[in-house]
Short mmCIF file of C-alpha atoms and ligand atoms in Angstrom, two decimals:
data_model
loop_
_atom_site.label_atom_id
_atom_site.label_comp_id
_atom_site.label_asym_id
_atom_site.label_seq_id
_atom_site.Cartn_x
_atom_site.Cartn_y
_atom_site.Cartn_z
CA UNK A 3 139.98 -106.22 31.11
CA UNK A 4 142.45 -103.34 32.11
CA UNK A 5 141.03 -100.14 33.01
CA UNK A 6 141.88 -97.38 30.33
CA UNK A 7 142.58 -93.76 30.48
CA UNK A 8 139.20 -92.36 30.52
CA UNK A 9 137.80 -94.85 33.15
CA UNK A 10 141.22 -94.12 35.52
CA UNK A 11 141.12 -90.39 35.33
CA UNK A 12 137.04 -90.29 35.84
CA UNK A 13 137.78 -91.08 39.20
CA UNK A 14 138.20 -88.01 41.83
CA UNK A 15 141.41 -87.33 43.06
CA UNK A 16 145.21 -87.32 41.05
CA UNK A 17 146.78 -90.36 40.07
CA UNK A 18 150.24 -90.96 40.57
CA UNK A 19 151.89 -93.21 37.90
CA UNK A 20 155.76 -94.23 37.27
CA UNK A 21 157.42 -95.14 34.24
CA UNK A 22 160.27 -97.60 33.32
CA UNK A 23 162.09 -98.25 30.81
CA UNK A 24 163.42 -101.85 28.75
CA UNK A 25 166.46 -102.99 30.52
CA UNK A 26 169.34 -103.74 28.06
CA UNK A 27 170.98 -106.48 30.09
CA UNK A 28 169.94 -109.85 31.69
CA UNK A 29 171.31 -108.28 35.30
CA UNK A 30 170.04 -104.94 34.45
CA UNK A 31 166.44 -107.00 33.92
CA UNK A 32 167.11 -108.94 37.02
CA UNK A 33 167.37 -104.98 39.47
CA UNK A 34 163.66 -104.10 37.84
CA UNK A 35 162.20 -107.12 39.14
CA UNK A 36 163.85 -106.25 42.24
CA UNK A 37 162.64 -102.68 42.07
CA UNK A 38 159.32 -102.86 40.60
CA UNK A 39 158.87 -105.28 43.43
CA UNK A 40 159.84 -102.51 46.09
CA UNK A 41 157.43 -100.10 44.71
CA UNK A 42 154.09 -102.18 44.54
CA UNK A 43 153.70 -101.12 48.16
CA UNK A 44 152.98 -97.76 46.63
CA UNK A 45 149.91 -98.76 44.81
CA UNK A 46 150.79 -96.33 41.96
CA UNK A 47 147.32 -95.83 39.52
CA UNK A 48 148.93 -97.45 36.35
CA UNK A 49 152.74 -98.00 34.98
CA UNK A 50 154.22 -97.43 31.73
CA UNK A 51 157.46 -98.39 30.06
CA UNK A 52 159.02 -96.43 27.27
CA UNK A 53 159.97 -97.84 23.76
CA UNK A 54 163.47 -97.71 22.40
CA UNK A 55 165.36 -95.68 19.94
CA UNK A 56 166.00 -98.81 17.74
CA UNK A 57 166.93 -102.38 18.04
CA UNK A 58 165.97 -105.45 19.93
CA UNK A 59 164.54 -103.62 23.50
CA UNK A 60 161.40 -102.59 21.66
CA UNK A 61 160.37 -106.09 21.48
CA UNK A 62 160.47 -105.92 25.30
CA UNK A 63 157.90 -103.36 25.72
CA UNK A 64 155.06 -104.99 25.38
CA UNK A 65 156.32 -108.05 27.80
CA UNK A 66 157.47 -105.75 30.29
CA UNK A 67 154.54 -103.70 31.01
CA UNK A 68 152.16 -106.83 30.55
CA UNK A 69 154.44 -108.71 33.07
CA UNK A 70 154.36 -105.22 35.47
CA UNK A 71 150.33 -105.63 34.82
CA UNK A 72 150.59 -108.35 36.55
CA UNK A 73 152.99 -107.79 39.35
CA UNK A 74 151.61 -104.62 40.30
CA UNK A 75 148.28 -105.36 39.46
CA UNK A 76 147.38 -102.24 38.05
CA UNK A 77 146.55 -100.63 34.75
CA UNK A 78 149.82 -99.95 32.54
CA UNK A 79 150.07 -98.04 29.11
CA UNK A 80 152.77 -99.31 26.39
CA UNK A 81 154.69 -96.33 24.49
CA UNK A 82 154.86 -96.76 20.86
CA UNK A 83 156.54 -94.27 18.35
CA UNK A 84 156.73 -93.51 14.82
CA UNK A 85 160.77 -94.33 14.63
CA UNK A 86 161.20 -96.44 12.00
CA UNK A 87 158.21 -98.03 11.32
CA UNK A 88 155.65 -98.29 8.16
CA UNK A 89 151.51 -97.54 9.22
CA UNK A 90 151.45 -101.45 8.92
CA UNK A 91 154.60 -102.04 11.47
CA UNK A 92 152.73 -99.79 13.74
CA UNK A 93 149.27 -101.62 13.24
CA UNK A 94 151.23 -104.97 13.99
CA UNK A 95 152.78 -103.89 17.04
CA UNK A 96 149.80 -102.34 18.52
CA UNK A 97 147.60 -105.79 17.89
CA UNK A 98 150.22 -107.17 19.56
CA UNK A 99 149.62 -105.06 22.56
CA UNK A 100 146.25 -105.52 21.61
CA UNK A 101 146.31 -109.73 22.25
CA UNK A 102 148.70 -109.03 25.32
CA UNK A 103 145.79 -107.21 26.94
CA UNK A 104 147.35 -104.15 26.95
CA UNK A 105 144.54 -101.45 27.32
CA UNK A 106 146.46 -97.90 27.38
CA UNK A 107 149.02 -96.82 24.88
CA UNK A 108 151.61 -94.09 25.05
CA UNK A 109 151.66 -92.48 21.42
CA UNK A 110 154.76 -90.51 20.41
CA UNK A 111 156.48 -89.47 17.29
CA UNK A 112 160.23 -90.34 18.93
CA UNK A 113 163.16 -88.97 18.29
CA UNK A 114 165.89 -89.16 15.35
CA UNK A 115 168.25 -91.66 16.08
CA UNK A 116 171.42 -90.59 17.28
CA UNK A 117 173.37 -90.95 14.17
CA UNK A 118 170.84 -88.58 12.88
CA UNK A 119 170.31 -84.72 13.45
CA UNK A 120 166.54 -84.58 12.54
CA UNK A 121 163.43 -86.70 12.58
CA UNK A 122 162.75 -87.91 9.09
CA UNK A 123 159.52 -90.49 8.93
CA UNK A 124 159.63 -93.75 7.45
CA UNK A 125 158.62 -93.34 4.06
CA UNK A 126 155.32 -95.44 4.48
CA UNK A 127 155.32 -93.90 8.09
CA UNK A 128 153.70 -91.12 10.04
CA UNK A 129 155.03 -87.68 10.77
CA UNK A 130 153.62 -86.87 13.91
CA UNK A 131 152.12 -88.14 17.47
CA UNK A 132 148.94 -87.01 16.27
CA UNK A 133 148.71 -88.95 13.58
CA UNK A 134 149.99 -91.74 15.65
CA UNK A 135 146.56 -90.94 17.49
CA UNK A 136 144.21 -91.15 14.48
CA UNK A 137 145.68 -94.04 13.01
CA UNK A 138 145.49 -95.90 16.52
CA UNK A 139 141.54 -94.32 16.69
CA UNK A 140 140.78 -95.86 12.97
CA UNK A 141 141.91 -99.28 13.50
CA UNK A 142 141.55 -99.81 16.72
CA UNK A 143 137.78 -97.54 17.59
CA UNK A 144 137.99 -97.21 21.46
CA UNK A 145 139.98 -100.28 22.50
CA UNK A 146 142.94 -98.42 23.47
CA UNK A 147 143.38 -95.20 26.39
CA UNK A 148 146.11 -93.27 24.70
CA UNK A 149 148.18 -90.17 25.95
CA UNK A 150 150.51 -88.03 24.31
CA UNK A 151 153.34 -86.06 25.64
CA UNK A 152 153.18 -82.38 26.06
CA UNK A 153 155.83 -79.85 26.65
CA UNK A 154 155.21 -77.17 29.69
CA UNK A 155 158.83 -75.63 28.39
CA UNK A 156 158.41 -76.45 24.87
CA UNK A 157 159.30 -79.10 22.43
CA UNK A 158 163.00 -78.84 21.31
CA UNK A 159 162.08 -78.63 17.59
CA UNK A 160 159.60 -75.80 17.77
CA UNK A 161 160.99 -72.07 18.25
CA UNK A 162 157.45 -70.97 18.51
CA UNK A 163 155.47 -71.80 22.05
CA UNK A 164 152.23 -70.92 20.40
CA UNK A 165 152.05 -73.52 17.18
CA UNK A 166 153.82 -76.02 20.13
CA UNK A 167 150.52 -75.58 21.72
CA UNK A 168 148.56 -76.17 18.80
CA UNK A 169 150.02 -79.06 17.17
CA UNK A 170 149.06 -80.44 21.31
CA UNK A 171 145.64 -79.26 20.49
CA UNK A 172 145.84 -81.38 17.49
CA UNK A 173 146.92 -84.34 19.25
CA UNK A 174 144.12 -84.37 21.67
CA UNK A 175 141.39 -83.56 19.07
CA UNK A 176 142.59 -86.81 17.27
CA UNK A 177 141.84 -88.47 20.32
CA UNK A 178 143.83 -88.43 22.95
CA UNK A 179 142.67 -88.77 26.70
CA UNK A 180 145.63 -87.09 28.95
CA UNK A 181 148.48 -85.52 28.32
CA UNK A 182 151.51 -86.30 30.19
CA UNK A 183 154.41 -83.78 30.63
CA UNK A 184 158.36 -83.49 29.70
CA UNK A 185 160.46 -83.71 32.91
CA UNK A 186 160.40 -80.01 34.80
CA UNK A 187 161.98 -78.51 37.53
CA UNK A 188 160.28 -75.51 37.89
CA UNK A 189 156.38 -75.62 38.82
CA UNK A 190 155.71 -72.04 37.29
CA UNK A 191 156.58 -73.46 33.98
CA UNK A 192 154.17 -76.50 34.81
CA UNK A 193 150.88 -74.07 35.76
CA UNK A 194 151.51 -71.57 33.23
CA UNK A 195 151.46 -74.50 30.34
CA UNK A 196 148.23 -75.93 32.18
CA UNK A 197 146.90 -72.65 32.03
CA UNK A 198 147.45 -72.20 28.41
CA UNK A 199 146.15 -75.57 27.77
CA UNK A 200 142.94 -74.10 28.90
CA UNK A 201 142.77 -71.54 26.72
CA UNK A 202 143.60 -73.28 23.67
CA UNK A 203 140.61 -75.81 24.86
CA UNK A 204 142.21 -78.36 25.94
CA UNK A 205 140.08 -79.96 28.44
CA UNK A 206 141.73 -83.43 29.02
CA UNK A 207 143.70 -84.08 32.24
CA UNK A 208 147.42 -83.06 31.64
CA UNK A 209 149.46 -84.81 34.19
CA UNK A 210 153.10 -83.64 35.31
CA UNK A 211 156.18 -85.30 34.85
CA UNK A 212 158.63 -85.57 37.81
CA UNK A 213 162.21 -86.81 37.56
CA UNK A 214 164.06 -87.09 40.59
CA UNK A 215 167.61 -86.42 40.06
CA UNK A 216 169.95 -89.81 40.55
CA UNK A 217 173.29 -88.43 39.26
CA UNK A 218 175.42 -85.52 37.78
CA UNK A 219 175.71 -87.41 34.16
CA UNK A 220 172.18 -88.55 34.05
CA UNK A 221 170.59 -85.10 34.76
CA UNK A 222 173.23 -83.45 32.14
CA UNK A 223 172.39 -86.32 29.55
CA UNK A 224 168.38 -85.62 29.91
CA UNK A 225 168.14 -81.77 30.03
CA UNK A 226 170.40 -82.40 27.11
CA UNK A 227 167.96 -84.61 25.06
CA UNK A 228 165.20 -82.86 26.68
CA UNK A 229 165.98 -79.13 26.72
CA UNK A 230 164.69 -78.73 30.71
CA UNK A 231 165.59 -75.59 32.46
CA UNK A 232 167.64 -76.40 35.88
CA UNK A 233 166.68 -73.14 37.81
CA UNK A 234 169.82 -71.39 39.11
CA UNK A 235 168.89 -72.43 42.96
CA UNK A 236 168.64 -75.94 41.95
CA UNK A 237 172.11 -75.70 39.93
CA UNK A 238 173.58 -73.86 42.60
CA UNK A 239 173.10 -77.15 45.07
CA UNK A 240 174.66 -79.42 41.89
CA UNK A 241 177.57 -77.23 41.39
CA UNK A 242 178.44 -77.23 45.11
CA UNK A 243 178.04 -81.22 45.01
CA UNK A 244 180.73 -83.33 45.90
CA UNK A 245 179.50 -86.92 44.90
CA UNK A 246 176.59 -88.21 43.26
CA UNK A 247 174.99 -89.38 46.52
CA UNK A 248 175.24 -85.73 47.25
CA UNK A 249 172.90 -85.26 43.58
CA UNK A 250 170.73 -87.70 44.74
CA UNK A 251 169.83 -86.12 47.84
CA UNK A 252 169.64 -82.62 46.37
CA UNK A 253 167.35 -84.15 43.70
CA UNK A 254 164.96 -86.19 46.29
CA UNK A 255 164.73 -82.77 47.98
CA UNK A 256 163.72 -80.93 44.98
CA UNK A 257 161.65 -83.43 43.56
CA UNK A 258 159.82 -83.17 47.18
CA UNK A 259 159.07 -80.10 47.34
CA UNK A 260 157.83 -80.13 43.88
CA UNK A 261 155.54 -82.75 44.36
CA UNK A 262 154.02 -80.97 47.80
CA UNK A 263 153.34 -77.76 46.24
CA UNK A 264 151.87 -79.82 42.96
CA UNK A 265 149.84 -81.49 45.73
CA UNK A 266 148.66 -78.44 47.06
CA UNK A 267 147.65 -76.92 43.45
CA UNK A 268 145.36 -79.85 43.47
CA UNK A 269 147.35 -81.51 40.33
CA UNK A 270 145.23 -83.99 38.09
CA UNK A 271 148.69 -86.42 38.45
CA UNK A 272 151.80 -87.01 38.59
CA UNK A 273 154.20 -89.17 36.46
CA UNK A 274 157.44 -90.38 37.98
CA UNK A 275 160.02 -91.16 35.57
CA UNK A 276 161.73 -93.82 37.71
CA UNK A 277 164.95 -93.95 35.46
CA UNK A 278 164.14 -97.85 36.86
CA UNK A 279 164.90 -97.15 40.46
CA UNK A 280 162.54 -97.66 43.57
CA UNK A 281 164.66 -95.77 45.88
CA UNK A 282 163.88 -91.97 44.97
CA UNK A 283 159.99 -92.62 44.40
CA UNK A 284 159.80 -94.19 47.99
CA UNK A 285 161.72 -91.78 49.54
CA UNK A 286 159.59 -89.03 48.10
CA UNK A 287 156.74 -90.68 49.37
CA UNK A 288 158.38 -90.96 52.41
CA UNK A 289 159.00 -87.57 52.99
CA UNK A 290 155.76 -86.34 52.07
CA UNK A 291 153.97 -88.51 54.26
CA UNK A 292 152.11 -90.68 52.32
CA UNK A 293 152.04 -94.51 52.99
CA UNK A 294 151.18 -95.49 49.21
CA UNK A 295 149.09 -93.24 46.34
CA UNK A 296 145.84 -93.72 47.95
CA UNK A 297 147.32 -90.97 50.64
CA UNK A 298 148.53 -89.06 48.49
CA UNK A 299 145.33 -88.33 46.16
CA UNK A 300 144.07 -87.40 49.96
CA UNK A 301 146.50 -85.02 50.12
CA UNK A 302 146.01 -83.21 46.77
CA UNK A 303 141.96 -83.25 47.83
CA UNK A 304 143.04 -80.94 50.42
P1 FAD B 423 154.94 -84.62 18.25
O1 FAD B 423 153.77 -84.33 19.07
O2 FAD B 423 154.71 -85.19 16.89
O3 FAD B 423 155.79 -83.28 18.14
C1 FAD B 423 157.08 -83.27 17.57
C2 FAD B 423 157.37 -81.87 17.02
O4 FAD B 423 156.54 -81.65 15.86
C3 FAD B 423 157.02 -80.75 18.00
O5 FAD B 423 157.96 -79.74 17.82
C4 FAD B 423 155.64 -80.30 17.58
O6 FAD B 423 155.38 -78.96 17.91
C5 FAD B 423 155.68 -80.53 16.07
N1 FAD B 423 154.37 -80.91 15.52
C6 FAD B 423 153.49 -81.78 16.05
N2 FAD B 423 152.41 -81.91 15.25
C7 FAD B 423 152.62 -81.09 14.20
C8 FAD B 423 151.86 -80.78 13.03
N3 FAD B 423 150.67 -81.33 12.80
N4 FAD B 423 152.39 -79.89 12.13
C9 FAD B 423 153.61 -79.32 12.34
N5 FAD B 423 154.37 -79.58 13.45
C10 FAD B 423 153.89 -80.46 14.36
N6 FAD B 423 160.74 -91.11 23.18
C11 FAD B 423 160.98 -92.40 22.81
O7 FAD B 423 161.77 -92.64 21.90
N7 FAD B 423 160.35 -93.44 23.45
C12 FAD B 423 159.44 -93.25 24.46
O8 FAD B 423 158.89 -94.21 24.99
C13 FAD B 423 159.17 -91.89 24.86
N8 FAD B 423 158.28 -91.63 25.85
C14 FAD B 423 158.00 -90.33 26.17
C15 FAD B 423 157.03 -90.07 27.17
C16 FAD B 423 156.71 -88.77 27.53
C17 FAD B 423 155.65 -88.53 28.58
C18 FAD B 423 157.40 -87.68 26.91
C19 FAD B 423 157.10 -86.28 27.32
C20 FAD B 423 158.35 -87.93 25.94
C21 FAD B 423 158.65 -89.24 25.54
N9 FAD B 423 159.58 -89.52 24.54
C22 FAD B 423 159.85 -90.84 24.18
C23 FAD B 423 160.29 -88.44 23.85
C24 FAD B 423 159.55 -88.00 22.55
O9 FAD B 423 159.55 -89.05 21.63
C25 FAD B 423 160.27 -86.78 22.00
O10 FAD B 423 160.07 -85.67 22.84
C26 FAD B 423 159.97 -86.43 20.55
O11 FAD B 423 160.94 -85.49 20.11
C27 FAD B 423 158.61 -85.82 20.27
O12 FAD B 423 157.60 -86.72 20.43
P2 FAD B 423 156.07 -86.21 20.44
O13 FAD B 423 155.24 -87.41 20.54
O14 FAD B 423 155.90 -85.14 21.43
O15 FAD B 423 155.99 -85.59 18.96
#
């Protein structure tokens, strides 16, 4: 049996994880073999893959990170949200997950759909990631690790950072094991949410999410969706950019020296969003020295 959240993060020293997401395409499928492939010499602690908006690449979750399980041989965590589906949709897919052997489960409200401007809940549906939570807790006991996502800017529905914090609270009283951050680019806003974390008690380990930055659309199109703050030095670099293999190296650099002075604030993990790419995370690893994860959880020992 896979390891699960509690039993990965008991262990001393950060994790470093890395996310993917279901290809849309046979050839598109075809370049995450490829990649996924690249990055096993990293030996990350466990890999997760996101689940869609809508339509048919939610079926894929489950396969991919089972399949990813196995390639990487290493514990992975499915995403599920609360797009869309009934309690019983959501009881279904996670017994699928359940038979596939997955042991760790990513549980999010989602999004509204693009064609819509807010998030309304199926009608026999759930509202919120913490709810998501306790349903997955009642039917399921202790069979699943499950982490929720929390916001070290704040969520993009929420004017107020304070109830932001406690609705997190929420999430992790209804039984949640980590929580694992939105996409930053500033580190103060990283230890200043862990901080507060603390003194709303949470105690579980909150692990921070690191995008590199592959291209001038792609960073517009997420700090769109996601409402992340590019700090004017970091803009200043994009602006001046001629190309995106310009972006790209701006955004390996940044993500770089992110990651070292996370490392140095001893940082419970870290959670690549690979936007599906090997190249970035292995060139941050790279630079920092580290041969795979093992190194680096030396390095954030001190
Ligand atoms: P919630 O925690 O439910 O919060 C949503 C909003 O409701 C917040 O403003 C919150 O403050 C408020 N709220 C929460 N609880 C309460 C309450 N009890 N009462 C009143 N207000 C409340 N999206 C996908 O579609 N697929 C993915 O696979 C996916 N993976 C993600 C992984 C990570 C690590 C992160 C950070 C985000 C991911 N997302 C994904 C995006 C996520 O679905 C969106 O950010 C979404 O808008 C909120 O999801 P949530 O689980 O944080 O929601």
């Amino acid at each position: 049996m896979q390891r699960r959240f509690p039993e990965i993060f008991e262990q001393a020293g950060a994790t470093f994880s890395f996310e993917f997401f279901p290809p849309k395409t046979p050839e598109a499928q075809g370049r995450l073999h490829q990649q996924v492939a690249e990055l096993k010499t990293l030996s990350p602690s466990f890999v997760t893959c996101t689940y869609g908006a809508g339509g048919s690449t939610r079926q894929q979750t489950g396969d991919i990170v089972a399949k990813l399980g196995k390639e990487l041989a290493v514990p992975t965590a499915a995403h599920l949200t609360c797009v869309g589906h009934s309690c019983d949709q959501l009881v279904e897919v996670l017994e699928g997950y359940r038979k596939m052997g997955i042991a760790n489960i990513v549980a999010l409200r989602g999004d509204a759909p693009a064609d819509q401007s807010t998030f309304t809940p199926h009608p026999e549906g759930l509202r919120y990631a913490g709810e998501l939570v306790g349903l997955i807790r009642k039917r399921f006991g202790d069979a699943f690790g499950i982490a929720v996502a929390g916001y070290p800017e704040g969520h993009t529905d929420t004017r107020c950072k304070l109830t932001d914090l406690d609705h997190l609270k929420r999430k992790v009283d209804a039984g949640a094991d980590v929580v694992v951050t939105q996409l930053f680019f500033d580190n103060r806003d990283f230890y200043d949410f862990v901080e507060r974390c603390q003194i709303v008690g949470i105690r579980v380990p909150v692990v921070a999410g690191i995008m590199p930055i592959v291209s001038r659309s792609g960073i517009m199109r997420m700090a769109g969706l996601c409402g992340a703050r590019l700090p004017a030095k970091l803009l200043r670099r994009l602006v001046a950019a001629t190309d995106d293999e310009q972006v790209a190296k701006i955004g390996i650099d940044w993500a770089t020296q992110q990651c070292r002075d996370l490392l140095d604030h001893q940082v419970r993990g870290i959670h690549f969003y690979t936007l599906n790419r090997s190249s970035a995370t292995i060139e941050i690893y790279r630079r920092l020295g580290a041969r795979d994860s093992q190194a680096l959880a030396h390095m954030a020992r001190g």
